[in-house]
Amino acid sequence: MRKLFLMLGAPASGKDYWIRQHNLTNYTITPDVLRTQFTTPGYYVKENGQIGRSIQNASENDVWQAVRTSVYDHLKRGSFAIVNATNLFKGAFANYNQDRINYHYQVYVIDTMAHWFKQFNNDHNKIVNQLVQNDLQRDPIKQVGQNVIEKYVNRYRNLIQKDGSIKLPDGVHYIDATDE
Protein backbone atom coordinates (compact mmCIF):
# COMPACT_ATOMS: atom_id res chain seq x y z
CA MET A 1 0.00 0.00 0.00
CA ARG A 2 1.19 3.53 -0.74
CA LYS A 3 2.13 5.44 2.40
CA LEU A 4 2.82 9.08 3.22
CA PHE A 5 4.04 9.95 6.71
CA LEU A 6 3.73 13.43 8.18
CA MET A 7 5.67 14.39 11.28
CA LEU A 8 3.73 16.40 13.87
CA GLY A 9 5.39 18.39 16.63
CA ALA A 10 6.84 21.64 17.83
CA PRO A 11 10.44 22.50 17.02
CA ALA A 12 12.84 20.43 19.20
CA SER A 13 10.14 17.86 20.03
CA GLY A 14 12.03 14.96 18.45
CA LYS A 15 10.96 14.83 14.80
CA ASP A 16 14.52 14.69 13.41
CA TYR A 17 15.54 12.27 16.16
CA TRP A 18 12.68 9.87 15.34
CA ILE A 19 13.56 9.94 11.63
CA ARG A 20 17.25 9.24 12.35
CA GLN A 21 16.41 6.44 14.81
CA HIS A 22 14.34 4.73 12.13
CA ASN A 23 16.95 5.26 9.37
CA LEU A 24 14.51 7.24 7.24
CA THR A 25 16.54 10.38 6.53
CA ASN A 26 17.02 9.51 2.85
CA TYR A 27 13.25 9.28 2.30
CA THR A 28 12.40 12.50 4.10
CA ILE A 29 11.31 15.81 2.61
CA THR A 30 12.46 18.49 5.06
CA PRO A 31 11.61 22.19 4.70
CA ASP A 32 14.58 23.15 6.93
CA VAL A 33 16.97 21.46 4.50
CA LEU A 34 15.32 23.24 1.58
CA ARG A 35 15.58 26.58 3.41
CA THR A 36 19.34 26.14 3.66
CA GLN A 37 19.45 25.43 -0.08
CA PHE A 38 17.29 28.43 -1.00
CA THR A 39 19.03 31.09 1.08
CA THR A 40 22.07 31.90 3.16
CA PRO A 41 22.02 32.01 6.96
CA GLY A 42 20.92 35.21 8.66
CA TYR A 43 22.79 36.67 11.58
CA TYR A 44 21.29 38.32 14.65
CA VAL A 45 22.22 39.40 18.17
CA LYS A 46 21.04 37.00 20.89
CA GLU A 47 19.64 38.14 24.25
CA ASN A 48 23.05 37.45 25.82
CA GLY A 49 24.76 39.71 23.26
CA GLN A 50 26.32 36.89 21.23
CA ILE A 51 25.92 36.64 17.48
CA GLY A 52 23.61 33.86 16.33
CA ARG A 53 22.78 32.32 12.96
CA SER A 54 19.38 31.31 11.75
CA ILE A 55 17.77 29.95 8.64
CA GLN A 56 16.25 32.84 6.71
CA ASN A 57 12.56 32.58 5.93
CA ALA A 58 12.65 35.10 3.08
CA SER A 59 11.85 32.38 0.55
CA GLU A 60 9.09 30.53 2.44
CA ASN A 61 6.81 30.41 -0.60
CA ASP A 62 9.61 28.85 -2.64
CA VAL A 63 10.38 26.36 0.12
CA TRP A 64 6.78 25.21 0.49
CA GLN A 65 6.31 25.04 -3.27
CA ALA A 66 9.38 22.77 -3.41
CA VAL A 67 7.94 20.61 -0.60
CA ARG A 68 4.62 20.30 -2.45
CA THR A 69 6.39 19.50 -5.72
CA SER A 70 8.55 16.86 -4.07
CA VAL A 71 5.57 15.25 -2.33
CA TYR A 72 3.59 15.36 -5.56
CA ASP A 73 6.45 13.68 -7.45
CA HIS A 74 6.66 10.92 -4.83
CA LEU A 75 2.92 10.35 -4.98
CA LYS A 76 2.85 10.26 -8.80
CA ARG A 77 5.50 7.52 -8.70
CA GLY A 78 3.72 5.65 -5.93
CA SER A 79 6.75 5.90 -3.64
CA PHE A 80 7.02 6.14 0.11
CA ALA A 81 7.71 9.60 1.62
CA ILE A 82 7.96 11.41 4.94
CA VAL A 83 7.41 15.14 5.40
CA ASN A 84 9.45 16.43 8.32
CA ALA A 85 7.69 19.66 9.32
CA THR A 86 5.79 20.82 12.38
CA ASN A 87 2.48 20.50 10.52
CA LEU A 88 1.09 22.82 13.19
CA PHE A 89 -0.40 25.54 11.03
CA LYS A 90 -3.89 26.15 9.72
CA GLY A 91 -4.66 23.92 6.77
CA ALA A 92 -1.53 21.81 7.24
CA PHE A 93 -3.30 18.60 6.27
CA ALA A 94 -5.58 19.94 3.53
CA ASN A 95 -3.29 19.27 0.55
CA TYR A 96 -2.11 15.95 1.92
CA ASN A 97 -5.67 14.83 2.55
CA GLN A 98 -6.61 15.64 -1.06
CA ASP A 99 -3.47 13.82 -2.26
CA ARG A 100 -4.49 10.82 -0.15
CA ILE A 101 -7.73 10.64 -2.07
CA ASN A 102 -6.31 11.40 -5.52
CA TYR A 103 -3.38 8.97 -5.34
CA HIS A 104 -4.88 6.26 -3.12
CA TYR A 105 -2.39 6.75 -0.30
CA GLN A 106 -2.61 5.94 3.36
CA VAL A 107 -1.52 9.01 5.34
CA TYR A 108 -0.04 8.64 8.81
CA VAL A 109 0.74 11.38 11.29
CA ILE A 110 3.67 10.63 13.59
CA ASP A 111 3.18 12.66 16.75
CA THR A 112 6.33 13.64 18.67
CA MET A 113 4.45 15.85 21.14
CA ALA A 114 2.22 13.32 22.91
CA HIS A 115 5.26 11.99 24.78
CA TRP A 116 6.03 15.39 26.31
CA PHE A 117 2.41 16.00 27.29
CA LYS A 118 2.30 12.60 29.03
CA GLN A 119 5.72 12.96 30.67
CA PHE A 120 4.90 16.38 32.10
CA ASN A 121 1.22 15.69 32.82
CA ASN A 122 0.08 18.41 30.37
CA ASP A 123 2.02 21.07 32.31
CA HIS A 124 2.56 23.79 29.71
CA ASN A 125 5.58 25.39 31.39
CA LYS A 126 7.40 22.10 31.91
CA ILE A 127 6.79 21.07 28.29
CA VAL A 128 8.04 24.40 26.96
CA ASN A 129 11.07 24.36 29.28
CA GLN A 130 12.03 20.86 28.13
CA LEU A 131 11.69 21.75 24.46
CA VAL A 132 13.75 24.91 25.01
CA GLN A 133 16.47 22.72 26.56
CA ASN A 134 16.23 20.37 23.57
CA ASP A 135 16.43 23.36 21.24
CA LEU A 136 19.70 24.48 22.84
CA GLN A 137 21.19 21.06 22.01
CA ARG A 138 20.41 21.43 18.30
CA ASP A 139 22.64 22.88 15.61
CA PRO A 140 22.62 26.64 16.32
CA ILE A 141 21.27 27.37 12.85
CA LYS A 142 18.14 25.34 13.69
CA GLN A 143 17.52 26.86 17.13
CA VAL A 144 14.27 28.79 17.30
CA GLY A 145 14.02 29.98 20.92
CA GLN A 146 11.34 29.94 23.58
CA ASN A 147 8.78 32.23 21.91
CA VAL A 148 8.58 30.07 18.79
CA ILE A 149 8.43 26.86 20.82
CA GLU A 150 5.67 28.27 23.01
CA LYS A 151 3.66 29.24 19.92
CA TYR A 152 3.89 25.71 18.53
CA VAL A 153 3.09 24.03 21.85
CA ASN A 154 -0.07 26.16 21.96
CA ARG A 155 -0.94 25.17 18.39
CA TYR A 156 -0.53 21.52 19.30
CA ARG A 157 -2.68 21.97 22.41
CA ASN A 158 -5.44 23.33 20.14
CA LEU A 159 -5.45 19.99 18.25
CA ILE A 160 -6.20 18.02 21.41
CA GLN A 161 -9.86 17.04 21.62
CA LYS A 162 -11.86 16.54 24.81
CA ASP A 163 -11.26 12.78 24.70
CA GLY A 164 -7.48 13.40 24.53
CA SER A 165 -7.13 12.36 20.88
CA ILE A 166 -5.63 14.60 18.21
CA LYS A 167 -7.99 16.24 15.72
CA LEU A 168 -7.03 14.98 12.24
CA PRO A 169 -8.92 14.77 8.95
CA ASP A 170 -10.93 11.62 8.29
CA GLY A 171 -8.80 8.87 6.80
CA VAL A 172 -5.54 10.10 8.36
CA HIS A 173 -4.03 7.58 10.76
CA TYR A 174 -2.37 8.54 14.05
CA ILE A 175 0.92 7.16 15.39
CA ASP A 176 2.42 8.16 18.74
CA ALA A 177 6.17 8.43 18.05
CA THR A 178 6.95 6.64 21.30
CA ASP A 179 4.93 3.57 20.31
CA GLU A 180 7.01 0.93 18.57
JSON list of C-alpha atoms in Angstrom, two decimals:
[
{"chain": "A", "resi": 1, "resn": "MET", "atom": "CA", "xyz": [0.00, 0.00, 0.00]},
{"chain": "A", "resi": 2, "resn": "ARG", "atom": "CA", "xyz": [1.19, 3.53, -0.74]},
{"chain": "A", "resi": 3, "resn": "LYS", "atom": "CA", "xyz": [2.13, 5.44, 2.40]},
{"chain": "A", "resi": 4, "resn": "LEU", "atom": "CA", "xyz": [2.82, 9.08, 3.22]},
{"chain": "A", "resi": 5, "resn": "PHE", "atom": "CA", "xyz": [4.04, 9.95, 6.71]},
{"chain": "A", "resi": 6, "resn": "LEU", "atom": "CA", "xyz": [3.73, 13.43, 8.18]},
{"chain": "A", "resi": 7, "resn": "MET", "atom": "CA", "xyz": [5.67, 14.39, 11.28]},
{"chain": "A", "resi": 8, "resn": "LEU", "atom": "CA", "xyz": [3.73, 16.40, 13.87]},
{"chain": "A", "resi": 9, "resn": "GLY", "atom": "CA", "xyz": [5.39, 18.39, 16.63]},
{"chain": "A", "resi": 10, "resn": "ALA", "atom": "CA", "xyz": [6.84, 21.64, 17.83]},
{"chain": "A", "resi": 11, "resn": "PRO", "atom": "CA", "xyz": [10.44, 22.50, 17.02]},
{"chain": "A", "resi": 12, "resn": "ALA", "atom": "CA", "xyz": [12.84, 20.43, 19.20]},
{"chain": "A", "resi": 13, "resn": "SER", "atom": "CA", "xyz": [10.14, 17.86, 20.03]},
{"chain": "A", "resi": 14, "resn": "GLY", "atom": "CA", "xyz": [12.03, 14.96, 18.45]},
{"chain": "A", "resi": 15, "resn": "LYS", "atom": "CA", "xyz": [10.96, 14.83, 14.80]},
{"chain": "A", "resi": 16, "resn": "ASP", "atom": "CA", "xyz": [14.52, 14.69, 13.41]},
{"chain": "A", "resi": 17, "resn": "TYR", "atom": "CA", "xyz": [15.54, 12.27, 16.16]},
{"chain": "A", "resi": 18, "resn": "TRP", "atom": "CA", "xyz": [12.68, 9.87, 15.34]},
{"chain": "A", "resi": 19, "resn": "ILE", "atom": "CA", "xyz": [13.56, 9.94, 11.63]},
{"chain": "A", "resi": 20, "resn": "ARG", "atom": "CA", "xyz": [17.25, 9.24, 12.35]},
{"chain": "A", "resi": 21, "resn": "GLN", "atom": "CA", "xyz": [16.41, 6.44, 14.81]},
{"chain": "A", "resi": 22, "resn": "HIS", "atom": "CA", "xyz": [14.34, 4.73, 12.13]},
{"chain": "A", "resi": 23, "resn": "ASN", "atom": "CA", "xyz": [16.95, 5.26, 9.37]},
{"chain": "A", "resi": 24, "resn": "LEU", "atom": "CA", "xyz": [14.51, 7.24, 7.24]},
{"chain": "A", "resi": 25, "resn": "THR", "atom": "CA", "xyz": [16.54, 10.38, 6.53]},
{"chain": "A", "resi": 26, "resn": "ASN", "atom": "CA", "xyz": [17.02, 9.51, 2.85]},
{"chain": "A", "resi": 27, "resn": "TYR", "atom": "CA", "xyz": [13.25, 9.28, 2.30]},
{"chain": "A", "resi": 28, "resn": "THR", "atom": "CA", "xyz": [12.40, 12.50, 4.10]},
{"chain": "A", "resi": 29, "resn": "ILE", "atom": "CA", "xyz": [11.31, 15.81, 2.61]},
{"chain": "A", "resi": 30, "resn": "THR", "atom": "CA", "xyz": [12.46, 18.49, 5.06]},
{"chain": "A", "resi": 31, "resn": "PRO", "atom": "CA", "xyz": [11.61, 22.19, 4.70]},
{"chain": "A", "resi": 32, "resn": "ASP", "atom": "CA", "xyz": [14.58, 23.15, 6.93]},
{"chain": "A", "resi": 33, "resn": "VAL", "atom": "CA", "xyz": [16.97, 21.46, 4.50]},
{"chain": "A", "resi": 34, "resn": "LEU", "atom": "CA", "xyz": [15.32, 23.24, 1.58]},
{"chain": "A", "resi": 35, "resn": "ARG", "atom": "CA", "xyz": [15.58, 26.58, 3.41]},
{"chain": "A", "resi": 36, "resn": "THR", "atom": "CA", "xyz": [19.34, 26.14, 3.66]},
{"chain": "A", "resi": 37, "resn": "GLN", "atom": "CA", "xyz": [19.45, 25.43, -0.08]},
{"chain": "A", "resi": 38, "resn": "PHE", "atom": "CA", "xyz": [17.29, 28.43, -1.00]},
{"chain": "A", "resi": 39, "resn": "THR", "atom": "CA", "xyz": [19.03, 31.09, 1.08]},
{"chain": "A", "resi": 40, "resn": "THR", "atom": "CA", "xyz": [22.07, 31.90, 3.16]},
{"chain": "A", "resi": 41, "resn": "PRO", "atom": "CA", "xyz": [22.02, 32.01, 6.96]},
{"chain": "A", "resi": 42, "resn": "GLY", "atom": "CA", "xyz": [20.92, 35.21, 8.66]},
{"chain": "A", "resi": 43, "resn": "TYR", "atom": "CA", "xyz": [22.79, 36.67, 11.58]},
{"chain": "A", "resi": 44, "resn": "TYR", "atom": "CA", "xyz": [21.29, 38.32, 14.65]},
{"chain": "A", "resi": 45, "resn": "VAL", "atom": "CA", "xyz": [22.22, 39.40, 18.17]},
{"chain": "A", "resi": 46, "resn": "LYS", "atom": "CA", "xyz": [21.04, 37.00, 20.89]},
{"chain": "A", "resi": 47, "resn": "GLU", "atom": "CA", "xyz": [19.64, 38.14, 24.25]},
{"chain": "A", "resi": 48, "resn": "ASN", "atom": "CA", "xyz": [23.05, 37.45, 25.82]},
{"chain": "A", "resi": 49, "resn": "GLY", "atom": "CA", "xyz": [24.76, 39.71, 23.26]},
{"chain": "A", "resi": 50, "resn": "GLN", "atom": "CA", "xyz": [26.32, 36.89, 21.23]},
{"chain": "A", "resi": 51, "resn": "ILE", "atom": "CA", "xyz": [25.92, 36.64, 17.48]},
{"chain": "A", "resi": 52, "resn": "GLY", "atom": "CA", "xyz": [23.61, 33.86, 16.33]},
{"chain": "A", "resi": 53, "resn": "ARG", "atom": "CA", "xyz": [22.78, 32.32, 12.96]},
{"chain": "A", "resi": 54, "resn": "SER", "atom": "CA", "xyz": [19.38, 31.31, 11.75]},
{"chain": "A", "resi": 55, "resn": "ILE", "atom": "CA", "xyz": [17.77, 29.95, 8.64]},
{"chain": "A", "resi": 56, "resn": "GLN", "atom": "CA", "xyz": [16.25, 32.84, 6.71]},
{"chain": "A", "resi": 57, "resn": "ASN", "atom": "CA", "xyz": [12.56, 32.58, 5.93]},
{"chain": "A", "resi": 58, "resn": "ALA", "atom": "CA", "xyz": [12.65, 35.10, 3.08]},
{"chain": "A", "resi": 59, "resn": "SER", "atom": "CA", "xyz": [11.85, 32.38, 0.55]},
{"chain": "A", "resi": 60, "resn": "GLU", "atom": "CA", "xyz": [9.09, 30.53, 2.44]},
{"chain": "A", "resi": 61, "resn": "ASN", "atom": "CA", "xyz": [6.81, 30.41, -0.60]},
{"chain": "A", "resi": 62, "resn": "ASP", "atom": "CA", "xyz": [9.61, 28.85, -2.64]},
{"chain": "A", "resi": 63, "resn": "VAL", "atom": "CA", "xyz": [10.38, 26.36, 0.12]},
{"chain": "A", "resi": 64, "resn": "TRP", "atom": "CA", "xyz": [6.78, 25.21, 0.49]},
{"chain": "A", "resi": 65, "resn": "GLN", "atom": "CA", "xyz": [6.31, 25.04, -3.27]},
{"chain": "A", "resi": 66, "resn": "ALA", "atom": "CA", "xyz": [9.38, 22.77, -3.41]},
{"chain": "A", "resi": 67, "resn": "VAL", "atom": "CA", "xyz": [7.94, 20.61, -0.60]},
{"chain": "A", "resi": 68, "resn": "ARG", "atom": "CA", "xyz": [4.62, 20.30, -2.45]},
{"chain": "A", "resi": 69, "resn": "THR", "atom": "CA", "xyz": [6.39, 19.50, -5.72]},
{"chain": "A", "resi": 70, "resn": "SER", "atom": "CA", "xyz": [8.55, 16.86, -4.07]},
{"chain": "A", "resi": 71, "resn": "VAL", "atom": "CA", "xyz": [5.57, 15.25, -2.33]},
{"chain": "A", "resi": 72, "resn": "TYR", "atom": "CA", "xyz": [3.59, 15.36, -5.56]},
{"chain": "A", "resi": 73, "resn": "ASP", "atom": "CA", "xyz": [6.45, 13.68, -7.45]},
{"chain": "A", "resi": 74, "resn": "HIS", "atom": "CA", "xyz": [6.66, 10.92, -4.83]},
{"chain": "A", "resi": 75, "resn": "LEU", "atom": "CA", "xyz": [2.92, 10.35, -4.98]},
{"chain": "A", "resi": 76, "resn": "LYS", "atom": "CA", "xyz": [2.85, 10.26, -8.80]},
{"chain": "A", "resi": 77, "resn": "ARG", "atom": "CA", "xyz": [5.50, 7.52, -8.70]},
{"chain": "A", "resi": 78, "resn": "GLY", "atom": "CA", "xyz": [3.72, 5.65, -5.93]},
{"chain": "A", "resi": 79, "resn": "SER", "atom": "CA", "xyz": [6.75, 5.90, -3.64]},
{"chain": "A", "resi": 80, "resn": "PHE", "atom": "CA", "xyz": [7.02, 6.14, 0.11]},
{"chain": "A", "resi": 81, "resn": "ALA", "atom": "CA", "xyz": [7.71, 9.60, 1.62]},
{"chain": "A", "resi": 82, "resn": "ILE", "atom": "CA", "xyz": [7.96, 11.41, 4.94]},
{"chain": "A", "resi": 83, "resn": "VAL", "atom": "CA", "xyz": [7.41, 15.14, 5.40]},
{"chain": "A", "resi": 84, "resn": "ASN", "atom": "CA", "xyz": [9.45, 16.43, 8.32]},
{"chain": "A", "resi": 85, "resn": "ALA", "atom": "CA", "xyz": [7.69, 19.66, 9.32]},
{"chain": "A", "resi": 86, "resn": "THR", "atom": "CA", "xyz": [5.79, 20.82, 12.38]},
{"chain": "A", "resi": 87, "resn": "ASN", "atom": "CA", "xyz": [2.48, 20.50, 10.52]},
{"chain": "A", "resi": 88, "resn": "LEU", "atom": "CA", "xyz": [1.09, 22.82, 13.19]},
{"chain": "A", "resi": 89, "resn": "PHE", "atom": "CA", "xyz": [-0.40, 25.54, 11.03]},
{"chain": "A", "resi": 90, "resn": "LYS", "atom": "CA", "xyz": [-3.89, 26.15, 9.72]},
{"chain": "A", "resi": 91, "resn": "GLY", "atom": "CA", "xyz": [-4.66, 23.92, 6.77]},
{"chain": "A", "resi": 92, "resn": "ALA", "atom": "CA", "xyz": [-1.53, 21.81, 7.24]},
{"chain": "A", "resi": 93, "resn": "PHE", "atom": "CA", "xyz": [-3.30, 18.60, 6.27]},
{"chain": "A", "resi": 94, "resn": "ALA", "atom": "CA", "xyz": [-5.58, 19.94, 3.53]},
{"chain": "A", "resi": 95, "resn": "ASN", "atom": "CA", "xyz": [-3.29, 19.27, 0.55]},
{"chain": "A", "resi": 96, "resn": "TYR", "atom": "CA", "xyz": [-2.11, 15.95, 1.92]},
{"chain": "A", "resi": 97, "resn": "ASN", "atom": "CA", "xyz": [-5.67, 14.83, 2.55]},
{"chain": "A", "resi": 98, "resn": "GLN", "atom": "CA", "xyz": [-6.61, 15.64, -1.06]},
{"chain": "A", "resi": 99, "resn": "ASP", "atom": "CA", "xyz": [-3.47, 13.82, -2.26]},
{"chain": "A", "resi": 100, "resn": "ARG", "atom": "CA", "xyz": [-4.49, 10.82, -0.15]},
{"chain": "A", "resi": 101, "resn": "ILE", "atom": "CA", "xyz": [-7.73, 10.64, -2.07]},
{"chain": "A", "resi": 102, "resn": "ASN", "atom": "CA", "xyz": [-6.31, 11.40, -5.52]},
{"chain": "A", "resi": 103, "resn": "TYR", "atom": "CA", "xyz": [-3.38, 8.97, -5.34]},
{"chain": "A", "resi": 104, "resn": "HIS", "atom": "CA", "xyz": [-4.88, 6.26, -3.12]},
{"chain": "A", "resi": 105, "resn": "TYR", "atom": "CA", "xyz": [-2.39, 6.75, -0.30]},
{"chain": "A", "resi": 106, "resn": "GLN", "atom": "CA", "xyz": [-2.61, 5.94, 3.36]},
{"chain": "A", "resi": 107, "resn": "VAL", "atom": "CA", "xyz": [-1.52, 9.01, 5.34]},
{"chain": "A", "resi": 108, "resn": "TYR", "atom": "CA", "xyz": [-0.04, 8.64, 8.81]},
{"chain": "A", "resi": 109, "resn": "VAL", "atom": "CA", "xyz": [0.74, 11.38, 11.29]},
{"chain": "A", "resi": 110, "resn": "ILE", "atom": "CA", "xyz": [3.67, 10.63, 13.59]},
{"chain": "A", "resi": 111, "resn": "ASP", "atom": "CA", "xyz": [3.18, 12.66, 16.75]},
{"chain": "A", "resi": 112, "resn": "THR", "atom": "CA", "xyz": [6.33, 13.64, 18.67]},
{"chain": "A", "resi": 113, "resn": "MET", "atom": "CA", "xyz": [4.45, 15.85, 21.14]},
{"chain": "A", "resi": 114, "resn": "ALA", "atom": "CA", "xyz": [2.22, 13.32, 22.91]},
{"chain": "A", "resi": 115, "resn": "HIS", "atom": "CA", "xyz": [5.26, 11.99, 24.78]},
{"chain": "A", "resi": 116, "resn": "TRP", "atom": "CA", "xyz": [6.03, 15.39, 26.31]},
{"chain": "A", "resi": 117, "resn": "PHE", "atom": "CA", "xyz": [2.41, 16.00, 27.29]},
{"chain": "A", "resi": 118, "resn": "LYS", "atom": "CA", "xyz": [2.30, 12.60, 29.03]},
{"chain": "A", "resi": 119, "resn": "GLN", "atom": "CA", "xyz": [5.72, 12.96, 30.67]},
{"chain": "A", "resi": 120, "resn": "PHE", "atom": "CA", "xyz": [4.90, 16.38, 32.10]},
{"chain": "A", "resi": 121, "resn": "ASN", "atom": "CA", "xyz": [1.22, 15.69, 32.82]},
{"chain": "A", "resi": 122, "resn": "ASN", "atom": "CA", "xyz": [0.08, 18.41, 30.37]},
{"chain": "A", "resi": 123, "resn": "ASP", "atom": "CA", "xyz": [2.02, 21.07, 32.31]},
{"chain": "A", "resi": 124, "resn": "HIS", "atom": "CA", "xyz": [2.56, 23.79, 29.71]},
{"chain": "A", "resi": 125, "resn": "ASN", "atom": "CA", "xyz": [5.58, 25.39, 31.39]},
{"chain": "A", "resi": 126, "resn": "LYS", "atom": "CA", "xyz": [7.40, 22.10, 31.91]},
{"chain": "A", "resi": 127, "resn": "ILE", "atom": "CA", "xyz": [6.79, 21.07, 28.29]},
{"chain": "A", "resi": 128, "resn": "VAL", "atom": "CA", "xyz": [8.04, 24.40, 26.96]},
{"chain": "A", "resi": 129, "resn": "ASN", "atom": "CA", "xyz": [11.07, 24.36, 29.28]},
{"chain": "A", "resi": 130, "resn": "GLN", "atom": "CA", "xyz": [12.03, 20.86, 28.13]},
{"chain": "A", "resi": 131, "resn": "LEU", "atom": "CA", "xyz": [11.69, 21.75, 24.46]},
{"chain": "A", "resi": 132, "resn": "VAL", "atom": "CA", "xyz": [13.75, 24.91, 25.01]},
{"chain": "A", "resi": 133, "resn": "GLN", "atom": "CA", "xyz": [16.47, 22.72, 26.56]},
{"chain": "A", "resi": 134, "resn": "ASN", "atom": "CA", "xyz": [16.23, 20.37, 23.57]},
{"chain": "A", "resi": 135, "resn": "ASP", "atom": "CA", "xyz": [16.43, 23.36, 21.24]},
{"chain": "A", "resi": 136, "resn": "LEU", "atom": "CA", "xyz": [19.70, 24.48, 22.84]},
{"chain": "A", "resi": 137, "resn": "GLN", "atom": "CA", "xyz": [21.19, 21.06, 22.01]},
{"chain": "A", "resi": 138, "resn": "ARG", "atom": "CA", "xyz": [20.41, 21.43, 18.30]},
{"chain": "A", "resi": 139, "resn": "ASP", "atom": "CA", "xyz": [22.64, 22.88, 15.61]},
{"chain": "A", "resi": 140, "resn": "PRO", "atom": "CA", "xyz": [22.62, 26.64, 16.32]},
{"chain": "A", "resi": 141, "resn": "ILE", "atom": "CA", "xyz": [21.27, 27.37, 12.85]},
{"chain": "A", "resi": 142, "resn": "LYS", "atom": "CA", "xyz": [18.14, 25.34, 13.69]},
{"chain": "A", "resi": 143, "resn": "GLN", "atom": "CA", "xyz": [17.52, 26.86, 17.13]},
{"chain": "A", "resi": 144, "resn": "VAL", "atom": "CA", "xyz": [14.27, 28.79, 17.30]},
{"chain": "A", "resi": 145, "resn": "GLY", "atom": "CA", "xyz": [14.02, 29.98, 20.92]},
{"chain": "A", "resi": 146, "resn": "GLN", "atom": "CA", "xyz": [11.34, 29.94, 23.58]},
{"chain": "A", "resi": 147, "resn": "ASN", "atom": "CA", "xyz": [8.78, 32.23, 21.91]},
{"chain": "A", "resi": 148, "resn": "VAL", "atom": "CA", "xyz": [8.58, 30.07, 18.79]},
{"chain": "A", "resi": 149, "resn": "ILE", "atom": "CA", "xyz": [8.43, 26.86, 20.82]},
{"chain": "A", "resi": 150, "resn": "GLU", "atom": "CA", "xyz": [5.67, 28.27, 23.01]},
{"chain": "A", "resi": 151, "resn": "LYS", "atom": "CA", "xyz": [3.66, 29.24, 19.92]},
{"chain": "A", "resi": 152, "resn": "TYR", "atom": "CA", "xyz": [3.89, 25.71, 18.53]},
{"chain": "A", "resi": 153, "resn": "VAL", "atom": "CA", "xyz": [3.09, 24.03, 21.85]},
{"chain": "A", "resi": 154, "resn": "ASN", "atom": "CA", "xyz": [-0.07, 26.16, 21.96]},
{"chain": "A", "resi": 155, "resn": "ARG", "atom": "CA", "xyz": [-0.94, 25.17, 18.39]},
{"chain": "A", "resi": 156, "resn": "TYR", "atom": "CA", "xyz": [-0.53, 21.52, 19.30]},
{"chain": "A", "resi": 157, "resn": "ARG", "atom": "CA", "xyz": [-2.68, 21.97, 22.41]},
{"chain": "A", "resi": 158, "resn": "ASN", "atom": "CA", "xyz": [-5.44, 23.33, 20.14]},
{"chain": "A", "resi": 159, "resn": "LEU", "atom": "CA", "xyz": [-5.45, 19.99, 18.25]},
{"chain": "A", "resi": 160, "resn": "ILE", "atom": "CA", "xyz": [-6.20, 18.02, 21.41]},
{"chain": "A", "resi": 161, "resn": "GLN", "atom": "CA", "xyz": [-9.86, 17.04, 21.62]},
{"chain": "A", "resi": 162, "resn": "LYS", "atom": "CA", "xyz": [-11.86, 16.54, 24.81]},
{"chain": "A", "resi": 163, "resn": "ASP", "atom": "CA", "xyz": [-11.26, 12.78, 24.70]},
{"chain": "A", "resi": 164, "resn": "GLY", "atom": "CA", "xyz": [-7.48, 13.40, 24.53]},
{"chain": "A", "resi": 165, "resn": "SER", "atom": "CA", "xyz": [-7.13, 12.36, 20.88]},
{"chain": "A", "resi": 166, "resn": "ILE", "atom": "CA", "xyz": [-5.63, 14.60, 18.21]},
{"chain": "A", "resi": 167, "resn": "LYS", "atom": "CA", "xyz": [-7.99, 16.24, 15.72]},
{"chain": "A", "resi": 168, "resn": "LEU", "atom": "CA", "xyz": [-7.03, 14.98, 12.24]},
{"chain": "A", "resi": 169, "resn": "PRO", "atom": "CA", "xyz": [-8.92, 14.77, 8.95]},
{"chain": "A", "resi": 170, "resn": "ASP", "atom": "CA", "xyz": [-10.93, 11.62, 8.29]},
{"chain": "A", "resi": 171, "resn": "GLY", "atom": "CA", "xyz": [-8.80, 8.87, 6.80]},
{"chain": "A", "resi": 172, "resn": "VAL", "atom": "CA", "xyz": [-5.54, 10.10, 8.36]},
{"chain": "A", "resi": 173, "resn": "HIS", "atom": "CA", "xyz": [-4.03, 7.58, 10.76]},
{"chain": "A", "resi": 174, "resn": "TYR", "atom": "CA", "xyz": [-2.37, 8.54, 14.05]},
{"chain": "A", "resi": 175, "resn": "ILE", "atom": "CA", "xyz": [0.92, 7.16, 15.39]},
{"chain": "A", "resi": 176, "resn": "ASP", "atom": "CA", "xyz": [2.42, 8.16, 18.74]},
{"chain": "A", "resi": 177, "resn": "ALA", "atom": "CA", "xyz": [6.17, 8.43, 18.05]},
{"chain": "A", "resi": 178, "resn": "THR", "atom": "CA", "xyz": [6.95, 6.64, 21.30]},
{"chain": "A", "resi": 179, "resn": "ASP", "atom": "CA", "xyz": [4.93, 3.57, 20.31]},
{"chain": "A", "resi": 180, "resn": "GLU", "atom": "CA", "xyz": [7.01, 0.93, 18.57]}
]
